[in-house]
CSV table of C-alpha atoms in Angstrom, one decimal:
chain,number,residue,atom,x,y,z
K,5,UNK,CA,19.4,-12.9,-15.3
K,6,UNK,CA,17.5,-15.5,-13.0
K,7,UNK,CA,17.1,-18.6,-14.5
K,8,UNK,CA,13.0,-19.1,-15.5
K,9,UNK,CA,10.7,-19.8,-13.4
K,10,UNK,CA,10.8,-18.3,-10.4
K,11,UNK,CA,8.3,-16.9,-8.2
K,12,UNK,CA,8.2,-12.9,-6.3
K,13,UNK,CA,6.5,-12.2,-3.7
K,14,UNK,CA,5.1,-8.6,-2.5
K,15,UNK,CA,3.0,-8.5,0.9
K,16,UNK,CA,0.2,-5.9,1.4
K,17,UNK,CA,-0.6,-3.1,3.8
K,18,UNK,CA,-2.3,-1.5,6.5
K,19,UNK,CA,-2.2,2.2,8.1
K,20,UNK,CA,-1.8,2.4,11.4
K,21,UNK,CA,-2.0,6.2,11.1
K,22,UNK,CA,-1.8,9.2,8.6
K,23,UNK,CA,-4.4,8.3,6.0
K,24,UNK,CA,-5.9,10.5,3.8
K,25,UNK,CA,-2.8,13.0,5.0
K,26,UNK,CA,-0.2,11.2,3.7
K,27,UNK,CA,-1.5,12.1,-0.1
K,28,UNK,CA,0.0,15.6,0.6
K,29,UNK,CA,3.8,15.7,0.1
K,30,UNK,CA,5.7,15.3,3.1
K,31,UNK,CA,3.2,14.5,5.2
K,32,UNK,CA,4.4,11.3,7.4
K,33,UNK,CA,2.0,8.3,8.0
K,34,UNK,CA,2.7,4.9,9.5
K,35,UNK,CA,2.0,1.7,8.0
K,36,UNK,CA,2.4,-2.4,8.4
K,37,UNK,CA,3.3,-4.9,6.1
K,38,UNK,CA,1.4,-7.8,6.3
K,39,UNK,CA,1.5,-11.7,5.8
K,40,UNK,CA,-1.2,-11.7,2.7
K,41,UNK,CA,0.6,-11.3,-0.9
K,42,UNK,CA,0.3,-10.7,-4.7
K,43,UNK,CA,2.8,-13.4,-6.5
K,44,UNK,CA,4.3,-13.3,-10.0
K,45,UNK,CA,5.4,-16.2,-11.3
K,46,UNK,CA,7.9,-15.5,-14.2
K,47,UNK,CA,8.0,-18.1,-17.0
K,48,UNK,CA,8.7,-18.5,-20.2
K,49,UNK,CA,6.5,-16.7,-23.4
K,50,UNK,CA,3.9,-19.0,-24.5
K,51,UNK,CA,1.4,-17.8,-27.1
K,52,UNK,CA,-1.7,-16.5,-25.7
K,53,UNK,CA,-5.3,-15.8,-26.5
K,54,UNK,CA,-6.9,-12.7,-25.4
K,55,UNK,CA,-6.2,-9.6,-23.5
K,56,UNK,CA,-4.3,-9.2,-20.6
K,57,UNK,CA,-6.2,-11.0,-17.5
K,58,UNK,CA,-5.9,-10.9,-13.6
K,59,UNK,CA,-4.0,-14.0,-13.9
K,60,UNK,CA,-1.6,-13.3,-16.5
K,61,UNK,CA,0.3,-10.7,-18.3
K,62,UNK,CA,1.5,-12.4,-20.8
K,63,UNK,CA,5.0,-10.8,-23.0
K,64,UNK,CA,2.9,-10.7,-25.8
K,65,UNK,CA,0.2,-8.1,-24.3
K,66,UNK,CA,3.1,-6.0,-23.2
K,67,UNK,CA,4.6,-5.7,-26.3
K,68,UNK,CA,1.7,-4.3,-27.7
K,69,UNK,CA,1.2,-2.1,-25.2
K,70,UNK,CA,4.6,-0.8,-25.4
K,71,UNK,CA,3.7,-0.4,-29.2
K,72,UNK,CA,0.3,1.3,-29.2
K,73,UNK,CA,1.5,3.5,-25.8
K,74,UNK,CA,-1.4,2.2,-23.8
K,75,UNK,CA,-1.7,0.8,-20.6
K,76,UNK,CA,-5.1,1.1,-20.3
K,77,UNK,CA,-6.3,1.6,-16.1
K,78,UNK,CA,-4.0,-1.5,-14.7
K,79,UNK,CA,-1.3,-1.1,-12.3
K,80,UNK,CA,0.5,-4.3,-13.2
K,81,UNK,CA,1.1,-3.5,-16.8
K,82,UNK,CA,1.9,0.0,-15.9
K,83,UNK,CA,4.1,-0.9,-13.9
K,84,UNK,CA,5.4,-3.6,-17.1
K,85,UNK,CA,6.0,-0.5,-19.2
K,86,UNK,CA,7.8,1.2,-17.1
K,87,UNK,CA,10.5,-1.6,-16.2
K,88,UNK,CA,10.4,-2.2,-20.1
K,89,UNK,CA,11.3,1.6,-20.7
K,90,UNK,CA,13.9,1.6,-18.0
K,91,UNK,CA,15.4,-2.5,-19.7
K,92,UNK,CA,15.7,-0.5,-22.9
K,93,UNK,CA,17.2,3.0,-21.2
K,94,UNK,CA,20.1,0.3,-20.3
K,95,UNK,CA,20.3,-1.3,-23.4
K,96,UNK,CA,19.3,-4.6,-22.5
K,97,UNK,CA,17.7,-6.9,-25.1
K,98,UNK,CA,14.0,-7.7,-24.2
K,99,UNK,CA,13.8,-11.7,-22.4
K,100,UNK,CA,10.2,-13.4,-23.9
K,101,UNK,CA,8.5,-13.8,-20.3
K,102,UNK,CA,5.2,-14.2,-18.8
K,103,UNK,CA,4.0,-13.1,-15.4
K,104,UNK,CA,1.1,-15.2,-13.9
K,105,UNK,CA,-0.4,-13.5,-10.9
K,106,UNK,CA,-2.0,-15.4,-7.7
K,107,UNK,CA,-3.3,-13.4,-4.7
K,108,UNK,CA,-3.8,-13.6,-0.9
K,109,UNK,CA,-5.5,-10.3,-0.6
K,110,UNK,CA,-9.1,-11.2,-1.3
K,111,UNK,CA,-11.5,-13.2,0.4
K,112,UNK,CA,-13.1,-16.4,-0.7
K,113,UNK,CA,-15.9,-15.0,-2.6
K,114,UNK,CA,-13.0,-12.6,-4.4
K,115,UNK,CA,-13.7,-9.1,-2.8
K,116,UNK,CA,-10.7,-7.2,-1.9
K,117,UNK,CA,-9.5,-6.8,1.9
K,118,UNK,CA,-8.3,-3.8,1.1
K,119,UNK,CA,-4.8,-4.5,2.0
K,120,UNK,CA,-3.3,-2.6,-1.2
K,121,UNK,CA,-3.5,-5.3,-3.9
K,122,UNK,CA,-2.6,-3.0,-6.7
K,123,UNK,CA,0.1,-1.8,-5.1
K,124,UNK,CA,1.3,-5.1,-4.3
K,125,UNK,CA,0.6,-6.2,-7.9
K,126,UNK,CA,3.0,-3.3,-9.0
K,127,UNK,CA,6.0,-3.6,-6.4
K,128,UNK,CA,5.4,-7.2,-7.8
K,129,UNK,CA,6.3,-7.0,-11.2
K,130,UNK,CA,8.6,-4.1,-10.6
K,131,UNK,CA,10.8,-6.9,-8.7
K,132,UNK,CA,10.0,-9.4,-10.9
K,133,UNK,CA,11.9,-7.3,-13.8
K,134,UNK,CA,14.5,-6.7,-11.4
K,135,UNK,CA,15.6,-10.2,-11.0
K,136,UNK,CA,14.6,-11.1,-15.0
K,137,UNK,CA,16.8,-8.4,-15.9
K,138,UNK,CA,19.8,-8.1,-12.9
K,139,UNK,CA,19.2,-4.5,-12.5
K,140,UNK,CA,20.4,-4.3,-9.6
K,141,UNK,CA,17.7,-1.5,-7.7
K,142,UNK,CA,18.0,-0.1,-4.3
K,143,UNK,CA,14.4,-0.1,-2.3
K,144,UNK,CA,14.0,3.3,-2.9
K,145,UNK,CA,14.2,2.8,-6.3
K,146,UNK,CA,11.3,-0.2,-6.2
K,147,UNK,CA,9.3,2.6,-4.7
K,148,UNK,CA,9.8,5.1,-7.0
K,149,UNK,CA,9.3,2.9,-10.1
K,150,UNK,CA,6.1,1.8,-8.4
K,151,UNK,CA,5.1,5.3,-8.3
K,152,UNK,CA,5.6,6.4,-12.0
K,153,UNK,CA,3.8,3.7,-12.8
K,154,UNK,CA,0.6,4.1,-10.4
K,155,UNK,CA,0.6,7.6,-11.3
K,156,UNK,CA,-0.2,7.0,-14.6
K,157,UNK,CA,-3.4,4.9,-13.5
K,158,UNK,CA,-4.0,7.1,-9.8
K,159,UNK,CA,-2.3,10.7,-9.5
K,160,UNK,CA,-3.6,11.2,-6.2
K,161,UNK,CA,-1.7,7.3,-4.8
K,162,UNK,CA,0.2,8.3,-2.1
K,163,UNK,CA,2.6,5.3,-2.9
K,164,UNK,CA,2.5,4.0,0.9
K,165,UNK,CA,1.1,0.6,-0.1
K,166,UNK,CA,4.3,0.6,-2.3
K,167,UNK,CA,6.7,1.5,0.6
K,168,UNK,CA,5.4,-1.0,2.9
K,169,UNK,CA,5.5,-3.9,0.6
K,170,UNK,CA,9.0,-3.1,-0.7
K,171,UNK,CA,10.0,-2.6,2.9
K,172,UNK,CA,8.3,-5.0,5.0
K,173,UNK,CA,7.7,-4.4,8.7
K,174,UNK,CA,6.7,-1.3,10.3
K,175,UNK,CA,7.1,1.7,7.9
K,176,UNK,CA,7.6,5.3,7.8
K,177,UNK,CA,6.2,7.2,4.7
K,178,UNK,CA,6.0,10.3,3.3
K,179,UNK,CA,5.1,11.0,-0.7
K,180,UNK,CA,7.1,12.7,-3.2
K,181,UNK,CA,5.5,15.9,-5.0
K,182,UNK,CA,3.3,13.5,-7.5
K,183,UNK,CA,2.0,16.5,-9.3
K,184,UNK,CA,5.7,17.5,-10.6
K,185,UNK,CA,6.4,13.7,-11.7
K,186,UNK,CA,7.7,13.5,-14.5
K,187,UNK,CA,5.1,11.1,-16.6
K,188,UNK,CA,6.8,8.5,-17.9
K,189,UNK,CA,4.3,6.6,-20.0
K,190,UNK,CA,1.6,9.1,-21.3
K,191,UNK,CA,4.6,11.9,-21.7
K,192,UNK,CA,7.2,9.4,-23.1
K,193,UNK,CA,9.9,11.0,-20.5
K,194,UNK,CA,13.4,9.2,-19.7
K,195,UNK,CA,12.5,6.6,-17.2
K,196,UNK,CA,16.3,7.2,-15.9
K,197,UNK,CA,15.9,11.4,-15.7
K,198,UNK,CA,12.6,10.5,-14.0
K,199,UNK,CA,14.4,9.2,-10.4
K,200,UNK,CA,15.9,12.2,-10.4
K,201,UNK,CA,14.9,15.7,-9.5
K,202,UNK,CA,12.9,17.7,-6.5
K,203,UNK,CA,10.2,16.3,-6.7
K,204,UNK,CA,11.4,13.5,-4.9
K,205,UNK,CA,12.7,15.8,-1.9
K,206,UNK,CA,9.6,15.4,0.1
K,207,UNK,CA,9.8,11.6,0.1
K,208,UNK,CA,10.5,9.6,2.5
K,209,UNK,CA,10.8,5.6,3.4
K,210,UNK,CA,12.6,3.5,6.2
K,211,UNK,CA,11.5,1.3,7.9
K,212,UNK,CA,10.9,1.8,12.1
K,213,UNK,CA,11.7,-0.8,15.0
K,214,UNK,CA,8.8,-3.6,15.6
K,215,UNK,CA,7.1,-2.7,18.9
K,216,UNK,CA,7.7,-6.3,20.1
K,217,UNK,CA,4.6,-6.1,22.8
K,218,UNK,CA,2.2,-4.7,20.5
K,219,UNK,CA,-0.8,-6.7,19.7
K,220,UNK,CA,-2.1,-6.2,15.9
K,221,UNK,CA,-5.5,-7.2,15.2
K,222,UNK,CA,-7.3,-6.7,11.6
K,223,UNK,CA,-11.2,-6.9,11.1
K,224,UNK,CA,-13.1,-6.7,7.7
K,225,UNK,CA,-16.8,-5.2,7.4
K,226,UNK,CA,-17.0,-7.5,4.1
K,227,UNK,CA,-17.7,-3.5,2.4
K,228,UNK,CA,-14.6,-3.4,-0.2
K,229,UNK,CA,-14.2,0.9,-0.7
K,230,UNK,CA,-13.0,2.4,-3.6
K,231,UNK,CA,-10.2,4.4,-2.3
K,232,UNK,CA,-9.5,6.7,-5.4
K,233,UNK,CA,-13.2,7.7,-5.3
K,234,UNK,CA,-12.9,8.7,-2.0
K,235,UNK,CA,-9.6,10.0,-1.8
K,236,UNK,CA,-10.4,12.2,-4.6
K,237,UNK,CA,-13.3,13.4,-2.7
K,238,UNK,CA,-11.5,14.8,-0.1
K,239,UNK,CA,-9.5,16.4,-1.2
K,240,UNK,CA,-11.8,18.2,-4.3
K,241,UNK,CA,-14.3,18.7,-1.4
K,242,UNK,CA,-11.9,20.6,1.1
K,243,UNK,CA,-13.4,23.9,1.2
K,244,UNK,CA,-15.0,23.4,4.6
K,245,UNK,CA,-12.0,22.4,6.0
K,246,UNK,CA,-8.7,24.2,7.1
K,247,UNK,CA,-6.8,21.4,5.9
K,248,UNK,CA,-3.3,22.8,7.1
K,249,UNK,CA,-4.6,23.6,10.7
K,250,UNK,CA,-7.5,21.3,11.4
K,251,UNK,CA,-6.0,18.1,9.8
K,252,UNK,CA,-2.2,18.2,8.3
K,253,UNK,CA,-0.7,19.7,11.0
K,254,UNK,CA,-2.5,17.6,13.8
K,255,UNK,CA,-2.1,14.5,11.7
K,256,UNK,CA,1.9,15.3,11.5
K,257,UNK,CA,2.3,15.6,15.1
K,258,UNK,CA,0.6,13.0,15.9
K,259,UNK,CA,2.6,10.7,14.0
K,260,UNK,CA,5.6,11.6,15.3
K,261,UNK,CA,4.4,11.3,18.7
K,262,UNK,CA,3.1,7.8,17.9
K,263,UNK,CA,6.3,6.9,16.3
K,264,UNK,CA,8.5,7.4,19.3
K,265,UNK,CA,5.5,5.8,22.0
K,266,UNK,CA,5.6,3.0,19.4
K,267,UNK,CA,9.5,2.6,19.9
K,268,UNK,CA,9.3,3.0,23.6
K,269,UNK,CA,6.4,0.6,23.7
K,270,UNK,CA,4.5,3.5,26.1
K,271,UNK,CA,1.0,1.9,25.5
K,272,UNK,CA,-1.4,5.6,27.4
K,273,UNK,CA,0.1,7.1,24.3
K,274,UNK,CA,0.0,4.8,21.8
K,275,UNK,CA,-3.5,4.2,22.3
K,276,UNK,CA,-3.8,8.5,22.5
K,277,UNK,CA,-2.3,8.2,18.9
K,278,UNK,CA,-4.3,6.1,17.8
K,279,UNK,CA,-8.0,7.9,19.0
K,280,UNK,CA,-6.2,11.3,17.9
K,281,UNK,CA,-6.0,9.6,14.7
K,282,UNK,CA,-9.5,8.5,14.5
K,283,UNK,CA,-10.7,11.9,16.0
K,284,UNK,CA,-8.4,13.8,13.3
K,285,UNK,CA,-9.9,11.5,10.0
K,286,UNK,CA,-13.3,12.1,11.8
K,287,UNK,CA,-12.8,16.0,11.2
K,288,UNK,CA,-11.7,15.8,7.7
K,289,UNK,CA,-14.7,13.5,6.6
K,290,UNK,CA,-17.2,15.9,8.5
K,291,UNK,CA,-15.4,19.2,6.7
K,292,UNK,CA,-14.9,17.3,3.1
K,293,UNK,CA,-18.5,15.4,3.3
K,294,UNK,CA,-16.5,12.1,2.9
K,295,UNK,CA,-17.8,8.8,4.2
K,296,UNK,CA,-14.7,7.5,6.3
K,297,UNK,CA,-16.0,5.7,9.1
K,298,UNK,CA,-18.7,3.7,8.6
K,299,UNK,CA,-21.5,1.9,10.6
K,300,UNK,CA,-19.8,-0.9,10.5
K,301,UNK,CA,-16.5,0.4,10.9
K,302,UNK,CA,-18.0,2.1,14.4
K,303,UNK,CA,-19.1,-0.9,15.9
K,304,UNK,CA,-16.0,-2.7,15.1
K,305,UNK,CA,-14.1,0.2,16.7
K,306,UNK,CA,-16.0,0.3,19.5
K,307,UNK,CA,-16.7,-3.3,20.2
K,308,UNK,CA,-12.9,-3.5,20.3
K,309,UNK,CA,-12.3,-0.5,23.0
K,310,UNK,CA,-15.2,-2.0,25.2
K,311,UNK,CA,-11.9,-4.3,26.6
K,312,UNK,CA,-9.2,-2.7,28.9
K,313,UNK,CA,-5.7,-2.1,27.2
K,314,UNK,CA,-7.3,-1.3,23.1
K,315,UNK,CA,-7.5,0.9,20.5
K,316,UNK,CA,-8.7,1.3,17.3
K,317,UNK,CA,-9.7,2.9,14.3
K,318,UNK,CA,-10.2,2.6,10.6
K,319,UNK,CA,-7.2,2.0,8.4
K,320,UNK,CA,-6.9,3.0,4.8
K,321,UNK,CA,-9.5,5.1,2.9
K,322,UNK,CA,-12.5,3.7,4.8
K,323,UNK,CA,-15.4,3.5,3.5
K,324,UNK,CA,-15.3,-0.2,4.6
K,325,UNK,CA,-12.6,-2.2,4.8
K,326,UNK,CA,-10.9,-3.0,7.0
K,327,UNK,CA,-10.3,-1.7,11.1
K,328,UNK,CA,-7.0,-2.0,13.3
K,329,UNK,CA,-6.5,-2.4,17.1
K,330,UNK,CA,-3.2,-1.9,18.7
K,331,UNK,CA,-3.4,-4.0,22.1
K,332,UNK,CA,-1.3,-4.6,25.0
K,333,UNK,CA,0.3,-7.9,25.3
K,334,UNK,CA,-1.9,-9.5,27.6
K,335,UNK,CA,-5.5,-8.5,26.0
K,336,UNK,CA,-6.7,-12.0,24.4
K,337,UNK,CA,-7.6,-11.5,21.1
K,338,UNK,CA,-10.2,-14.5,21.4
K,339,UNK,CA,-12.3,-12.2,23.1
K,340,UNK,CA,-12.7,-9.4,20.7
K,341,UNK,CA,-12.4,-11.6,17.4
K,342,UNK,CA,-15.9,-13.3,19.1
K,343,UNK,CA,-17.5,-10.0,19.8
K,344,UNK,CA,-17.1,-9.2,16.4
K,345,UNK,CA,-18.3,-12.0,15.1
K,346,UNK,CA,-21.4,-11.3,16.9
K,347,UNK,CA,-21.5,-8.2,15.0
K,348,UNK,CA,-20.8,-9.5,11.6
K,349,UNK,CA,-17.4,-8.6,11.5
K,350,UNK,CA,-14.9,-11.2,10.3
K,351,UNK,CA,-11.7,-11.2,12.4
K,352,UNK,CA,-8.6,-12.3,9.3
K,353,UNK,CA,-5.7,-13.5,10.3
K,354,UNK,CA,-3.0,-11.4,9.6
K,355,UNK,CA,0.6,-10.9,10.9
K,356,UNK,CA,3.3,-8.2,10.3
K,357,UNK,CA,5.5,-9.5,8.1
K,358,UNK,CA,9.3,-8.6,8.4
K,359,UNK,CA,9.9,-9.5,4.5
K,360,UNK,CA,9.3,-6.8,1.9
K,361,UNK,CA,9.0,-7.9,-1.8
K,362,UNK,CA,11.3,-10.2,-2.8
K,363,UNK,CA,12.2,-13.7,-4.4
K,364,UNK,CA,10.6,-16.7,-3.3
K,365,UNK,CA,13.0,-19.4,-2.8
């Protein structure tokens, strides 16, 4: 056991490509951790008043949770349950501790970025009970935990915002087979049985060199999107697509092709990856009437590739959010963060982080 407090960090996420994709097992996507975080401090119980709040999840809301089964639709005391489940599987006595959340992933006014903050929030507490309780978990394991728990709130999560703040860096993802999960909380299944089995054949999670000369800029439209909405949009709503021809496939290949231009820092095919990418999510919202790109999202995207040696796209859901450029070493990002601003597009500063979730010391 770590002595109380302490304080755990998990960073948030961007895709750099294989969105919307990547909710299909074994489909690969790349993502970056970056240098905005969810934070648990772990302290000791205190009495509380009240339900569960985005501050605090206090030991005394989840043991009543774990005593009614409920976890009503929050990642961070799913992902409570599930660690609690897995403490008792190993017949460890239950330590009285609360978790008080802070977060870097919303603006001033409190809207999301839409940098992952619920997954954040769940690798969060996942490695907060890992240190409270000295389980001892691999990464992968983080992962997968993270995933039975956000399944329970999101079957369609692909778990990348998971991966990438476990991780850290740039990351390579694919999901597990989410549908054949075993469900740990509303099903009452073995959390230990549950990291087991083929359903977590089609996963995978490592992370990938940095591309040192890479240039990562982030803009925000200020319009927070509701990913599982529009997730679950596309793909109810995929009749008037081929989605194994016109999108998986493509979106695979051109992945894989980014992955190794990103390694050998070849910048005509990085920036190719990236418009394919863009060209690729444009098909699927056309043939699944989703709203990927928009305005807003277009003139940041193409305010960006008005300069030599860019490219963008959207990253995540869409919907609004947030867009990515990939530039070459000497584009100056001054320039493109002021055209934006023209346009009413706030550039945030963000970094890749090389530190997945972990202790803050």
């Amino acid at each position: 056991m770590r002595p109380l407090p302490f304080r755990v960090d998990a960073p948030g996420k961007l895709y750099v490509a294989g969105e919307y994709a990547v909710v299909t097992p074994g489909q690969p996507a790349i993502l970056i951790a970056v240098d905005r975080y969810v934070s648990v401090t772990v302290t000791e119980a205190a009495p509380v008043d009240g339900p569960p709040t985005a501050e605090l999840l206090a030991h005394e809301h989840g043991v009543a949770a774990t005593e009614h089964n409920s976890c009503g639709a929050d990642y961070a005391l799913a992902a409570w349950l599930v660690m609690d489940a897995l403490r008792a599987e190993r017949g460890i006595k239950r330590i009285p501790a609360d978790l008080h959340f802070s977060s870097t992933l919303r603006s001033d006014t409190g809207e999301k970025y839409g940098l992952g903050s619920s997954g954040a929030a769940t690798m969060a507490v996942i490695s907060a009970f890992n240190e409270l309780y000295d389980l001892g978990l691999t990464v992968i394991e983080k992962i997968q935990l993270g995933m039975l728990a956000s399944i329970e709130i999101s079957p369609k999560s692909s778990g990348g915002d998971l991966a990438a703040g476990a991780l850290g860096g740039w990351v390579y993802y694919q999901s597990p087979d989410r549908d054949n999960l075993a469900r740990v909380l509303t099903d009452r299944a073995s959390v230990t049985e549950a990291l087991t089995g083929p359903a977590w054949l089609p996963m995978r999670a490592r992370r990938i060199p940095t591309p040192a000369d890479v240039q990562v800029l982030i803009g925000w439209t200020g319009s927070p999107a509701t990913t599982d909405h529009l997730v679950s949009q596309a793909t109810n709503n995929g009749d008037g697509l081929n989605w194994g021809d016109a999108f998986l496939r493509p979106s695979a290949a051109n992945v894989n092709a980014l992955l190794e231009a990103l390694a050998d820092e070849k910048f005509p095919t990085i920036h190719a990856g990236i418009r394919t990418a863009r060209t690729l999510l444009a098909r699927m919202a056309r043939g699944t009437g989703t709203l990927v790109e928009t305005p807003a999202l277009t003139s940041l995207i193409e305010t960006a590739e008005a300069f030599d040696g860019v490219s963008a796209k959207t990253s995540g859901a869409g919907g609004g959010d947030c867009g990515i450029v990939l530039a070459e070493p000497w584009v100056d990002p001054a320039a493109i963060h002021a055209t934006w601003r023209q346009h009413g597009i706030e550039p945030l500063a963000l970094s890749v982080t090389q530190l997945g979730v972990g202790v803050k010391e």
